[in-house]
Amino acid sequence: MKLRIMAWGALMGGLLMAALTAVLYLANQLLGLPFVPYDLFNWVTRILPGDLVTFGIDAMIDTMLFLGLDVADTAKTAERASAILQFIAIGAVVGAVYFVTMAAHRSPGERRSPGERRSPGERTAGLVVGALVGLPLMGISLAITTADRLPMLSLVWILSVFLVWGGALNLAYGRLVMIPKPEAAAESSAADGADRSAVIRRDRRQFLIQLGASTAVITVAGAGLGTVLARREARRREEELADAMTHNAEPGADISFPNANDPVVPVPGTRPEYTPVKDHYKVFLQTEPTYINGADWLLPITGLVIQPLMLTVEDFRQRWPSVDQYVTLSCISGRIGTTLISTTQWTGVSVQDVLADVGLQEGARYLHITCGDGFYETVDLDLIMADRRIMFCYAWDGNDLPKDHGYPLRIWIPDRYGMKQPKWITGIEVTDVYTEGYWVERNWDEVAQVRTTSVIDTVAIDHMIQDGSQRRVPIGGIAFAGARGISRVQVRVNGGEWQDAQLRSPLSETTWVIWRYEWPFAEGHHLFEVRCTAGDGMPQSEEKRDNRPSGATGIHSHEADL
Ligand SMILES: Nc1nc2c(c(=O)[nH]1)N[C@H]1C(S)=C(S)[C@@H](COP(=O)(O)O)O[C@H]1N2
Ligand SMILES: [Mo]
């Protein structure tokens, strides 16, 4: 009996929460009110111990790799889905607990007579449970939301919908679990009793159908309409940004690559040397990328400075000389052979130039950078002073930074993994105290220098080269060692001798290097392996090590039946 009540409670709690989710989503799209499921998810991932979050992300990435899904695209969809499922699960758990608790407070056999009014305590119980769930969520949402509504309105909204939710849960309890007390006279009659339970069953069924249908309608309508609005809003933002942004007719089209005439050409099937921006990998904390309207954006540079500044997008474009740099960016959480690595042209201004204008006070040691999505990092001023290339970047591939990649401003630090390089910068404070960055706090490497790595992209059996009587199969891929360059790439087949590959000159000293190796063809099952040496003469580590905490190491290999 108790189990049944619990199951009813879970079903009702879950169904009602699904409808509530849809209503929240619609209000979010329509009025910019907070979408609590994402807020909760983002908050949970922010406060959970870093190890656990990383474990979760790793498990998710492993699952996706196992399923052959595109990690970059699928990860966020999976996150959004789990945010919503988590939320509905909370509804189910609360519903179950609520039903069981309510039932426990009625003595067994105690039943309500048809005309009996509910006790005031019973009626308020639904509101109490609504408030118990709603109030903490209200706090979390206020702490984390990126919604653009007045906090007061958001708070009232969140609390109200949860009160309604609690009320509905209580109503469901009344209709499903509470059974009207039979007339005293009829109680003795077995025939009437059977009748009565048929009536009760019919009532219940009717109620279930009604509730199921209305929650389904609300859920589908809310989610559907919300999605239409979301698309429209995305288009509007796209247009708003398009107005504010400079645009090349064809991305990458007007760039004449410095290595265009290099005789070492990529083997067909090698990833593009210059990543189309739309294919550039993306990593961000929140379930949604952060949207900043560049027209109102003002960047304060404050703290231990002589002249604090408030900078606009235009300031970055005009006030200092711009620099272009071909950059390969990679993510520390990538495995050997990861796709979380891409190359494009970065444009910006040297951080040194900007700091020269604000002027540093005695004792200034770090930049503390904060971002629109709650991310933060600390950059050592010694590092900045030692490398003019460190830039505040406002354009990729000749266009303003795409919004997913940090519009309007991000920093570039050569030789470091992406985790050290904030996007969507909203604040810069010059300080004398070191504070750990977002991922450093979560136990990732404090320096996060890029590990030397090499990858086989293709064994191009369909592009066999006839060389006299010998047939050769071109094998190709990339090698990357941050800002240290690549001096050597070697390939071996079936554990044989390491053979030197040819290196194509890179787009710059801070990009990956494309290599190719022409392998004398032999039929059979083969194991191909690659390794490389950085420009400073350090060979890549062949020891298989996990991405955490300092970036993966080990040999990339490829097996094929030829
Ligand atoms: N504000 C902010 N900056 C950020 C991040 C983030 O989540 N928020 N992620 C970092 C990480 S872990 C990586 S790998 C790079 C990814 O940059 P991309 O998405 O433009 O490729 O951004 C870095 N900068
Ligand atoms: Mo990353």
Coordinates of C-alpha atoms and ligand atoms in Angstrom, one line a residue:
M1 CA 0.0 0.0 0.0
K2 CA 2.8 2.4 1.0
L3 CA 4.7 1.5 -2.1
R4 CA 1.6 2.3 -4.2
I5 CA 1.1 5.6 -2.5
M6 CA 4.8 6.4 -3.1
A7 CA 4.5 5.5 -6.8
W8 CA 1.4 7.7 -7.2
G9 CA 3.3 10.5 -5.5
A10 CA 6.4 10.1 -7.8
L11 CA 4.2 10.0 -10.9
M12 CA 2.2 13.1 -9.9
G13 CA 5.3 15.0 -8.7
G14 CA 7.1 14.1 -12.0
L15 CA 4.2 14.9 -14.3
L16 CA 3.5 18.2 -12.6
M17 CA 7.2 19.1 -12.6
A18 CA 7.4 18.4 -16.4
A19 CA 4.5 20.9 -16.9
L20 CA 6.2 23.4 -14.6
T21 CA 9.4 23.0 -16.5
A22 CA 7.6 23.9 -19.7
V23 CA 5.9 26.9 -18.1
L24 CA 9.3 28.1 -16.8
Y25 CA 10.8 27.6 -20.2
L26 CA 8.0 29.6 -21.9
A27 CA 8.3 32.4 -19.4
N28 CA 12.0 32.4 -19.9
Q29 CA 11.7 32.8 -23.6
L30 CA 8.7 35.2 -23.5
L31 CA 9.7 37.4 -20.6
G32 CA 13.3 36.6 -19.8
L33 CA 12.4 35.1 -16.4
P34 CA 14.9 32.6 -15.1
F35 CA 14.9 29.0 -16.3
V36 CA 15.3 27.3 -13.0
P37 CA 16.4 23.8 -14.2
Y38 CA 19.5 25.2 -15.9
D39 CA 20.2 27.5 -13.0
L40 CA 20.1 24.6 -10.7
F41 CA 22.3 22.5 -12.9
N42 CA 24.8 25.2 -13.4
W43 CA 24.9 25.9 -9.7
V44 CA 25.3 22.2 -8.8
T45 CA 28.2 21.8 -11.2
R46 CA 29.7 25.0 -9.7
I47 CA 29.5 23.9 -6.1
L48 CA 30.2 20.2 -6.4
P49 CA 33.8 19.2 -5.7
G50 CA 35.8 19.6 -8.8
D51 CA 36.8 16.0 -8.9
L52 CA 33.2 14.9 -9.0
V53 CA 32.3 17.3 -11.8
T54 CA 35.3 16.3 -13.8
F55 CA 34.5 12.7 -13.2
G56 CA 31.0 13.4 -14.5
I57 CA 32.2 15.3 -17.5
D58 CA 34.7 12.5 -18.3
A59 CA 32.1 9.8 -17.9
M60 CA 29.9 11.7 -20.3
I61 CA 32.7 12.2 -22.8
D62 CA 33.7 8.6 -22.6
T63 CA 30.1 7.5 -23.2
M64 CA 29.9 9.8 -26.2
L65 CA 33.2 8.6 -27.6
F66 CA 31.9 5.0 -27.1
L67 CA 28.7 5.8 -28.9
G68 CA 30.7 7.5 -31.7
L69 CA 29.0 10.9 -31.1
D70 CA 30.7 14.2 -31.9
V71 CA 31.9 15.3 -28.4
A72 CA 31.7 19.0 -29.1
D73 CA 28.2 19.1 -30.3
T74 CA 26.6 16.4 -28.1
A75 CA 28.1 17.4 -24.8
K76 CA 25.9 20.5 -24.4
T77 CA 22.7 18.7 -25.6
A78 CA 23.4 16.0 -23.0
E79 CA 23.9 18.5 -20.3
R80 CA 20.7 20.3 -21.1
A81 CA 18.8 17.0 -21.1
S82 CA 20.3 16.0 -17.8
A83 CA 19.5 19.4 -16.3
I84 CA 15.8 18.9 -17.2
L85 CA 15.7 15.2 -16.2
Q86 CA 17.3 16.1 -12.9
F87 CA 14.7 18.7 -12.3
I88 CA 11.8 16.4 -13.1
A89 CA 13.4 13.7 -10.9
I90 CA 13.3 16.2 -8.0
G91 CA 9.6 16.6 -8.6
A92 CA 9.1 12.9 -8.5
V93 CA 11.1 12.4 -5.3
V94 CA 9.3 15.3 -3.6
G95 CA 6.0 13.9 -4.8
A96 CA 6.7 10.5 -3.4
V97 CA 7.8 11.8 -0.1
Y98 CA 4.8 14.1 0.1
F99 CA 2.3 11.4 -0.6
V100 CA 3.8 9.0 1.9
T101 CA 4.1 11.7 4.6
M102 CA 0.5 12.8 4.1
A103 CA -0.7 9.2 4.2
A104 CA 1.3 8.6 7.4
H105 CA -0.5 11.4 9.1
R106 CA -3.9 9.9 8.7
S107 CA -4.5 6.9 10.9
P108 CA -5.2 3.8 9.0
G109 CA -8.8 3.4 8.1
E110 CA -9.5 7.0 8.8
R111 CA -11.4 8.3 5.8
R112 CA -13.1 11.4 4.8
S113 CA -16.8 11.5 4.6
P114 CA -18.1 12.9 1.3
G115 CA -19.0 16.3 2.6
E116 CA -16.1 16.7 4.9
R117 CA -14.0 19.7 4.4
R118 CA -10.3 19.3 4.5
S119 CA -8.6 20.5 7.6
P120 CA -6.8 23.8 7.1
G121 CA -3.5 22.0 7.9
E122 CA -4.1 19.6 5.0
R123 CA -4.8 22.4 2.6
T124 CA -1.7 24.4 3.5
A125 CA 0.5 21.3 3.3
G126 CA 0.7 21.6 -0.5
L127 CA 1.7 25.2 -0.2
V128 CA 4.3 24.4 2.4
V129 CA 5.9 21.7 0.2
G130 CA 5.8 24.2 -2.8
A131 CA 7.6 26.7 -0.7
L132 CA 10.1 24.2 0.6
V133 CA 11.1 23.4 -3.0
G134 CA 10.6 26.9 -4.4
L135 CA 12.5 28.9 -1.8
P136 CA 15.9 27.3 -2.2
L137 CA 15.6 27.2 -5.9
M138 CA 14.7 30.9 -5.7
G139 CA 18.0 31.6 -3.9
I140 CA 20.0 29.5 -6.3
S141 CA 18.4 31.1 -9.3
L142 CA 19.1 34.6 -7.9
A143 CA 22.7 33.6 -7.3
I144 CA 23.4 32.3 -10.7
T145 CA 20.9 33.3 -13.3
T146 CA 21.9 35.0 -16.5
A147 CA 18.3 36.0 -17.1
D148 CA 17.8 39.7 -17.6
R149 CA 14.8 40.4 -15.5
L150 CA 14.4 42.4 -12.3
P151 CA 15.4 40.0 -9.5
M152 CA 12.2 40.9 -7.5
L153 CA 10.0 39.8 -10.4
S154 CA 12.0 36.6 -10.9
L155 CA 11.7 35.7 -7.2
V156 CA 8.0 36.3 -7.0
W157 CA 7.6 34.3 -10.2
I158 CA 9.6 31.3 -9.0
L159 CA 7.9 31.2 -5.7
S160 CA 4.4 31.5 -7.2
V161 CA 4.9 28.7 -9.7
F162 CA 6.1 26.4 -7.0
L163 CA 3.2 27.3 -4.7
V164 CA 0.9 26.3 -7.6
W165 CA 2.9 23.2 -8.1
G166 CA 2.6 22.3 -4.4
G167 CA -1.1 23.0 -4.5
A168 CA -1.6 20.8 -7.5
L169 CA 0.3 18.0 -5.9
N170 CA -1.9 18.3 -2.8
L171 CA -5.0 18.2 -5.0
A172 CA -3.7 15.1 -6.7
Y173 CA -3.1 13.5 -3.3
G174 CA -6.6 14.3 -2.3
R175 CA -8.1 12.8 -5.4
L176 CA -5.9 9.7 -5.6
V177 CA -5.2 8.6 -2.1
M178 CA -7.9 10.0 0.1
I179 CA -11.0 8.0 -0.2
P180 CA -14.4 9.4 0.8
K181 CA -15.8 7.7 3.9
P182 CA -18.7 5.5 3.0
E183 CA -22.1 6.2 4.6
A184 CA -22.2 4.3 7.9
A185 CA -25.3 2.4 6.9
A186 CA -23.9 1.3 3.6
E187 CA -20.8 0.0 5.1
S188 CA -22.3 -3.3 6.1
S189 CA -23.5 -4.1 2.6
A190 CA -21.0 -6.1 0.6
A191 CA -22.7 -5.3 -2.7
D192 CA -22.6 -1.6 -2.0
G193 CA -18.9 -1.9 -1.0
A194 CA -18.1 -3.5 -4.4
D195 CA -20.0 -0.7 -6.1
R196 CA -18.2 1.8 -4.1
S197 CA -14.8 0.6 -5.1
A198 CA -15.8 0.6 -8.7
V199 CA -16.8 4.2 -8.4
I200 CA -13.6 5.0 -6.7
R201 CA -11.6 3.3 -9.4
R202 CA -13.5 5.2 -12.0
D203 CA -13.0 8.5 -10.3
R204 CA -9.3 7.8 -10.0
R205 CA -9.1 6.9 -13.6
Q206 CA -10.9 10.0 -14.7
F207 CA -8.7 12.2 -12.6
L208 CA -5.6 10.5 -13.9
I209 CA -6.7 11.0 -17.5
Q210 CA -7.5 14.6 -16.8
L211 CA -4.3 15.3 -15.0
G212 CA -2.2 13.4 -17.5
A213 CA -3.9 15.2 -20.4
S214 CA -3.5 18.7 -19.0
T215 CA 0.1 18.2 -17.9
A216 CA 0.9 16.8 -21.4
V217 CA -0.8 19.7 -23.1
I218 CA 1.0 22.2 -20.9
T219 CA 4.3 20.5 -21.4
V220 CA 4.0 20.1 -25.1
A221 CA 2.6 23.6 -25.7
G222 CA 5.0 25.3 -23.4
A223 CA 8.0 23.5 -24.8
G224 CA 6.9 24.0 -28.4
L225 CA 6.1 27.6 -28.1
G226 CA 9.2 28.2 -26.0
T227 CA 11.3 26.6 -28.7
V228 CA 9.8 28.8 -31.5
L229 CA 10.5 31.9 -29.4
A230 CA 14.0 30.7 -28.6
R231 CA 14.7 30.3 -32.3
R232 CA 13.4 33.8 -32.9
E233 CA 15.4 35.2 -30.1
A234 CA 18.5 33.5 -31.4
R235 CA 17.9 35.0 -34.8
R236 CA 17.3 38.5 -33.3
R237 CA 20.6 38.2 -31.4
E238 CA 22.3 37.0 -34.5
E239 CA 21.1 40.1 -36.3
E240 CA 21.9 42.4 -33.5
L241 CA 25.4 41.1 -33.4
A242 CA 25.6 41.1 -37.2
D243 CA 24.9 44.9 -37.0
A244 CA 27.5 45.4 -34.4
M245 CA 30.1 43.2 -36.0
T246 CA 32.4 43.4 -38.9
H247 CA 32.0 40.7 -41.5
N248 CA 34.0 39.2 -44.2
A249 CA 32.1 38.0 -47.2
E250 CA 33.6 34.6 -47.0
P251 CA 35.4 33.7 -43.8
G252 CA 39.0 32.9 -44.4
A253 CA 38.7 33.8 -48.1
D254 CA 40.8 36.9 -48.0
I255 CA 43.6 35.4 -46.0
S256 CA 46.6 34.4 -48.0
F257 CA 48.2 31.7 -45.8
P258 CA 52.0 32.1 -45.2
N259 CA 52.6 28.5 -46.1
A260 CA 50.5 28.4 -49.3
N261 CA 53.5 27.4 -51.4
D262 CA 54.9 24.8 -49.1
P263 CA 55.7 21.6 -51.1
V264 CA 54.6 19.3 -48.3
V265 CA 50.9 19.2 -48.9
P266 CA 48.4 17.6 -46.4
V267 CA 47.4 14.0 -47.1
P268 CA 43.7 13.9 -48.2
G269 CA 41.7 13.1 -45.0
T270 CA 43.9 15.2 -42.8
R271 CA 41.9 17.7 -40.8
P272 CA 41.8 21.2 -42.3
E273 CA 45.0 23.1 -41.4
Y274 CA 42.9 26.2 -40.8
T275 CA 39.7 25.2 -39.0
P276 CA 36.5 26.8 -40.4
V277 CA 35.3 28.9 -37.5
K278 CA 31.9 27.2 -37.4
D279 CA 33.8 23.9 -36.7
H280 CA 36.1 25.3 -34.0
Y281 CA 35.7 23.3 -30.9
K282 CA 33.7 24.9 -28.1
V283 CA 34.0 24.5 -24.3
F284 CA 32.0 26.5 -21.8
L285 CA 30.7 26.1 -18.3
Q286 CA 27.1 26.9 -18.5
T287 CA 24.4 25.0 -20.3
E288 CA 24.1 27.9 -22.7
P289 CA 26.9 30.1 -24.2
T290 CA 27.0 33.5 -22.6
Y291 CA 25.5 36.4 -24.7
I292 CA 27.0 39.8 -24.3
N293 CA 25.7 42.8 -26.3
G294 CA 28.9 44.5 -27.4
A295 CA 27.1 47.8 -27.8
D296 CA 26.6 48.2 -24.0
W297 CA 29.7 46.3 -22.9
L298 CA 32.2 48.3 -20.8
L299 CA 35.3 46.6 -19.5
P300 CA 36.6 48.1 -16.2
I301 CA 40.4 47.7 -15.6
T302 CA 40.8 48.5 -11.9
G303 CA 42.8 47.7 -8.8
L304 CA 46.5 48.5 -8.5
V305 CA 46.5 50.8 -11.5
I306 CA 47.5 54.4 -11.9
Q307 CA 44.6 55.3 -14.2
P308 CA 41.6 53.0 -14.1
L309 CA 39.9 52.6 -17.4
M310 CA 36.5 51.7 -18.8
L311 CA 36.9 50.3 -22.3
T312 CA 34.5 49.8 -25.1
V313 CA 34.6 47.4 -28.0
E314 CA 35.7 50.4 -30.2
D315 CA 38.6 51.2 -27.8
F316 CA 40.0 47.8 -28.4
R317 CA 39.7 48.2 -32.1
Q318 CA 41.2 51.7 -32.3
R319 CA 43.3 52.6 -29.3
W320 CA 46.2 50.2 -29.8
P321 CA 47.9 48.7 -32.8
S322 CA 46.2 45.4 -33.8
V323 CA 48.1 42.1 -34.1
D324 CA 47.2 39.0 -36.0
Q325 CA 48.3 35.6 -35.0
Y326 CA 47.5 32.1 -36.2
V327 CA 46.7 30.1 -33.0
T328 CA 46.0 26.5 -32.2
L329 CA 43.9 26.3 -29.1
S330 CA 43.4 23.1 -27.3
C331 CA 41.5 21.8 -24.2
I332 CA 43.2 20.1 -21.3
S333 CA 40.4 17.6 -21.0
G334 CA 41.0 16.2 -24.5
R335 CA 42.2 12.6 -24.7
I336 CA 45.0 11.5 -27.0
G337 CA 43.7 12.1 -30.5
T338 CA 41.0 14.6 -29.3
T339 CA 38.9 16.8 -31.4
L340 CA 39.0 19.5 -28.8
I341 CA 41.7 21.4 -30.7
S342 CA 41.4 23.9 -33.5
T343 CA 43.2 26.6 -35.4
T344 CA 42.2 30.0 -36.6
Q345 CA 43.6 33.5 -36.9
W346 CA 43.3 35.6 -33.7
T347 CA 43.3 39.4 -33.8
G348 CA 43.7 41.7 -30.9
V349 CA 45.9 44.0 -29.0
S350 CA 49.0 43.2 -26.9
V351 CA 48.1 43.1 -23.2
Q352 CA 51.3 44.9 -22.6
D353 CA 50.1 47.9 -24.6
V354 CA 46.9 48.1 -22.6
L355 CA 48.7 47.8 -19.3
A356 CA 51.1 50.6 -20.3
D357 CA 48.1 52.9 -20.7
V358 CA 46.5 52.1 -17.3
G359 CA 49.9 52.0 -15.6
L360 CA 50.7 49.5 -12.8
Q361 CA 51.1 50.5 -9.2
E362 CA 54.0 49.3 -7.1
G363 CA 53.3 45.7 -6.0
A364 CA 51.0 44.8 -8.8
R365 CA 51.5 41.1 -9.6
Y366 CA 48.4 39.5 -11.2
L367 CA 45.5 40.2 -13.4
H368 CA 42.3 38.8 -12.0
I369 CA 39.9 38.3 -15.0
T370 CA 36.2 37.7 -14.5
C371 CA 33.7 36.7 -17.1
G372 CA 30.0 37.0 -18.1
D373 CA 29.4 33.3 -17.2
G374 CA 31.0 33.3 -13.8
F375 CA 34.3 31.9 -15.0
Y376 CA 37.6 33.5 -13.7
E377 CA 41.3 33.2 -14.0
T378 CA 44.5 34.8 -12.7
V379 CA 47.3 35.7 -15.0
D380 CA 50.8 36.4 -13.7
L381 CA 52.0 39.9 -14.7
D382 CA 55.6 38.5 -15.1
L383 CA 54.3 36.2 -17.8
I384 CA 52.5 39.1 -19.6
M385 CA 55.6 41.3 -19.4
A386 CA 57.7 38.5 -20.8
D387 CA 55.5 37.9 -23.9
R388 CA 54.2 40.6 -26.1
R389 CA 52.1 38.1 -27.9
I390 CA 49.7 37.7 -25.0
M391 CA 46.7 39.5 -26.4
F392 CA 43.2 40.7 -25.7
C393 CA 41.5 39.2 -28.7
Y394 CA 38.4 40.6 -30.3
A395 CA 38.4 38.9 -33.7
W396 CA 38.7 35.5 -35.1
D397 CA 39.2 34.8 -38.8
G398 CA 38.9 38.5 -39.5
N399 CA 35.5 38.8 -38.0
D400 CA 34.4 39.9 -34.5
L401 CA 34.7 37.0 -32.1
P402 CA 31.7 34.6 -32.5
K403 CA 29.4 34.8 -29.5
D404 CA 30.1 31.2 -28.5
H405 CA 33.8 31.9 -28.5
G406 CA 33.8 34.9 -26.1
Y407 CA 32.4 37.9 -27.9
P408 CA 33.4 40.7 -27.3
L409 CA 36.7 39.9 -25.7
R410 CA 38.9 37.0 -24.7
I411 CA 42.6 36.7 -23.8
W412 CA 45.2 34.6 -25.6
I413 CA 48.1 33.1 -23.7
P414 CA 50.5 31.1 -25.9
D415 CA 51.5 27.7 -24.8
R416 CA 48.6 27.2 -22.3
Y417 CA 45.6 25.1 -22.5
G418 CA 42.2 26.8 -23.0
M419 CA 41.3 26.5 -19.3
K420 CA 43.7 29.4 -18.6
Q421 CA 42.2 31.7 -21.2
P422 CA 39.0 33.4 -20.2
K423 CA 36.3 34.3 -22.8
W424 CA 33.5 36.8 -22.4
I425 CA 35.7 39.0 -20.3
T426 CA 33.7 41.5 -18.2
G427 CA 36.2 42.6 -15.5
I428 CA 39.9 42.9 -15.0
E429 CA 41.4 43.7 -11.6
V430 CA 45.1 44.2 -11.1
T431 CA 46.0 42.7 -7.7
D432 CA 48.9 41.6 -5.5
V433 CA 47.1 38.5 -4.3
Y434 CA 47.1 35.2 -6.2
T435 CA 43.8 33.4 -6.4
E436 CA 43.2 30.1 -8.2
G437 CA 41.3 30.1 -11.4
Y438 CA 38.0 28.3 -12.0
W439 CA 39.5 25.0 -13.1
V440 CA 42.6 25.3 -11.0
E441 CA 40.3 25.4 -7.9
R442 CA 38.9 22.2 -9.3
N443 CA 42.2 20.5 -9.2
W444 CA 43.4 21.0 -12.8
D445 CA 47.0 22.0 -13.4
E446 CA 47.9 25.4 -12.2
V447 CA 50.2 26.2 -15.2
A448 CA 48.4 24.1 -17.8
Q449 CA 51.2 24.2 -20.3
V450 CA 50.2 22.4 -23.5
R451 CA 51.5 18.9 -23.7
T452 CA 53.4 17.9 -26.8
T453 CA 51.2 15.6 -28.8
S454 CA 50.8 14.0 -32.3
V455 CA 47.9 12.4 -34.0
I456 CA 47.3 10.2 -37.0
D457 CA 44.3 11.7 -38.9
T458 CA 44.3 9.3 -41.9
V459 CA 45.9 6.3 -43.5
A460 CA 44.9 7.3 -47.1
I461 CA 44.6 3.9 -48.7
D462 CA 42.5 5.4 -51.5
H463 CA 45.3 7.8 -52.4
M464 CA 48.0 5.3 -53.0
I465 CA 51.1 6.7 -54.8
Q466 CA 52.8 4.6 -57.5
D467 CA 56.6 5.0 -57.2
G468 CA 58.2 2.8 -59.8
S469 CA 57.3 -0.7 -58.8
Q470 CA 56.6 0.4 -55.2
R471 CA 53.2 1.6 -54.0
R472 CA 53.1 4.0 -51.1
V473 CA 50.2 4.9 -48.8
P474 CA 50.3 8.5 -47.6
I475 CA 49.6 8.8 -43.9
G476 CA 49.0 12.2 -42.3
G477 CA 48.0 14.1 -39.3
I478 CA 49.0 16.9 -36.9
A479 CA 51.5 17.5 -34.2
F480 CA 51.3 20.3 -31.6
A481 CA 53.5 21.6 -28.8
G482 CA 51.9 24.9 -27.8
A483 CA 54.3 27.7 -28.6
R484 CA 57.4 25.4 -28.7
G485 CA 56.9 24.3 -32.3
I486 CA 57.5 20.8 -33.7
S487 CA 61.0 19.7 -34.9
R488 CA 60.3 16.1 -35.7
V489 CA 57.5 13.7 -36.3
Q490 CA 58.0 9.9 -36.6
V491 CA 55.8 7.0 -37.6
R492 CA 56.2 3.3 -37.1
V493 CA 54.3 0.4 -38.4
N494 CA 53.7 -2.8 -36.5
G495 CA 56.3 -1.9 -33.9
G496 CA 59.1 -1.5 -36.5
E497 CA 61.7 1.2 -36.8
W498 CA 60.5 4.8 -36.2
Q499 CA 60.6 6.6 -39.6
D500 CA 60.8 10.4 -40.1
A501 CA 57.7 12.0 -41.5
Q502 CA 57.8 15.2 -43.6
L503 CA 56.8 18.4 -41.9
R504 CA 54.7 21.1 -43.6
S505 CA 55.7 24.6 -42.4
P506 CA 53.1 25.7 -39.9
L507 CA 50.8 28.7 -40.2
S508 CA 52.8 30.2 -37.3
E509 CA 55.0 29.2 -34.5
T510 CA 51.9 28.8 -32.3
T511 CA 49.9 26.5 -34.4
W512 CA 50.0 22.7 -35.0
V513 CA 52.1 21.3 -37.7
I514 CA 50.8 19.1 -40.5
W515 CA 52.9 16.1 -41.2
R516 CA 52.9 13.3 -43.8
Y517 CA 54.6 10.0 -44.2
E518 CA 54.5 7.8 -47.2
W519 CA 54.4 4.2 -46.1
P520 CA 55.6 1.3 -48.5
F521 CA 52.3 -0.6 -48.8
A522 CA 51.9 -4.2 -47.6
E523 CA 48.7 -6.1 -47.3
G524 CA 47.5 -7.2 -44.0
H525 CA 46.5 -6.0 -40.6
H526 CA 48.7 -3.1 -39.4
L527 CA 49.3 -0.9 -36.4
F528 CA 50.4 2.6 -37.1
E529 CA 51.8 4.8 -34.4
V530 CA 53.1 8.4 -34.3
R531 CA 55.3 10.4 -32.0
C532 CA 56.9 13.8 -32.2
T533 CA 59.6 16.1 -30.7
A534 CA 58.9 19.7 -29.8
G535 CA 61.0 22.6 -31.2
D536 CA 63.0 22.8 -28.0
G537 CA 64.2 19.2 -28.6
M538 CA 62.0 17.6 -25.9
P539 CA 60.3 14.4 -27.2
Q540 CA 56.7 14.0 -26.4
S541 CA 56.0 11.8 -23.4
E542 CA 55.1 8.2 -24.6
E543 CA 53.8 7.3 -21.2
K544 CA 50.1 6.8 -21.3
R545 CA 48.6 9.3 -18.8
D546 CA 45.1 10.6 -18.3
N547 CA 44.0 14.1 -19.2
R548 CA 43.6 14.9 -15.5
P549 CA 45.2 17.0 -14.0
S550 CA 47.8 18.2 -16.5
G551 CA 46.7 17.0 -20.0
A552 CA 46.9 13.6 -21.6
T553 CA 50.1 12.0 -22.8
G554 CA 50.8 8.9 -24.8
I555 CA 51.2 7.6 -28.3
H556 CA 48.3 7.9 -30.8
S557 CA 47.8 4.8 -32.8
H558 CA 45.6 3.6 -35.7
E559 CA 44.8 0.1 -36.7
A560 CA 43.7 -1.0 -40.2
D561 CA 43.1 -4.0 -42.4
L562 CA 44.6 -3.2 -45.7
Ligands
LIG1 N1 34.4 32.7 -19.7 C1 34.8 31.4 -20.0 N2 36.0 31.3 -20.6 C2 36.5 30.1 -20.9 C3 35.8 28.9 -20.6 C4 34.5 29.1 -20.0 O1 33.8 28.1 -19.7 N3 34.1 30.4 -19.7 N4 36.3 27.7 -20.9 C5 37.7 27.6 -21.1 C6 38.1 26.4 -21.7 S1 38.2 25.0 -20.6 C7 38.5 26.2 -23.0 S2 39.1 24.8 -23.6 C8 38.4 27.4 -23.9 C9 37.6 27.0 -25.1 O2 37.5 28.1 -26.0 P1 36.5 27.9 -27.3 O3 35.2 27.4 -26.8 O4 36.4 29.2 -27.9 O5 37.2 26.9 -28.2 O6 37.8 28.5 -23.3 C10 38.2 28.8 -22.0 N5 37.7 30.0 -21.6
MO2 MO 39.1 23.3 -21.8

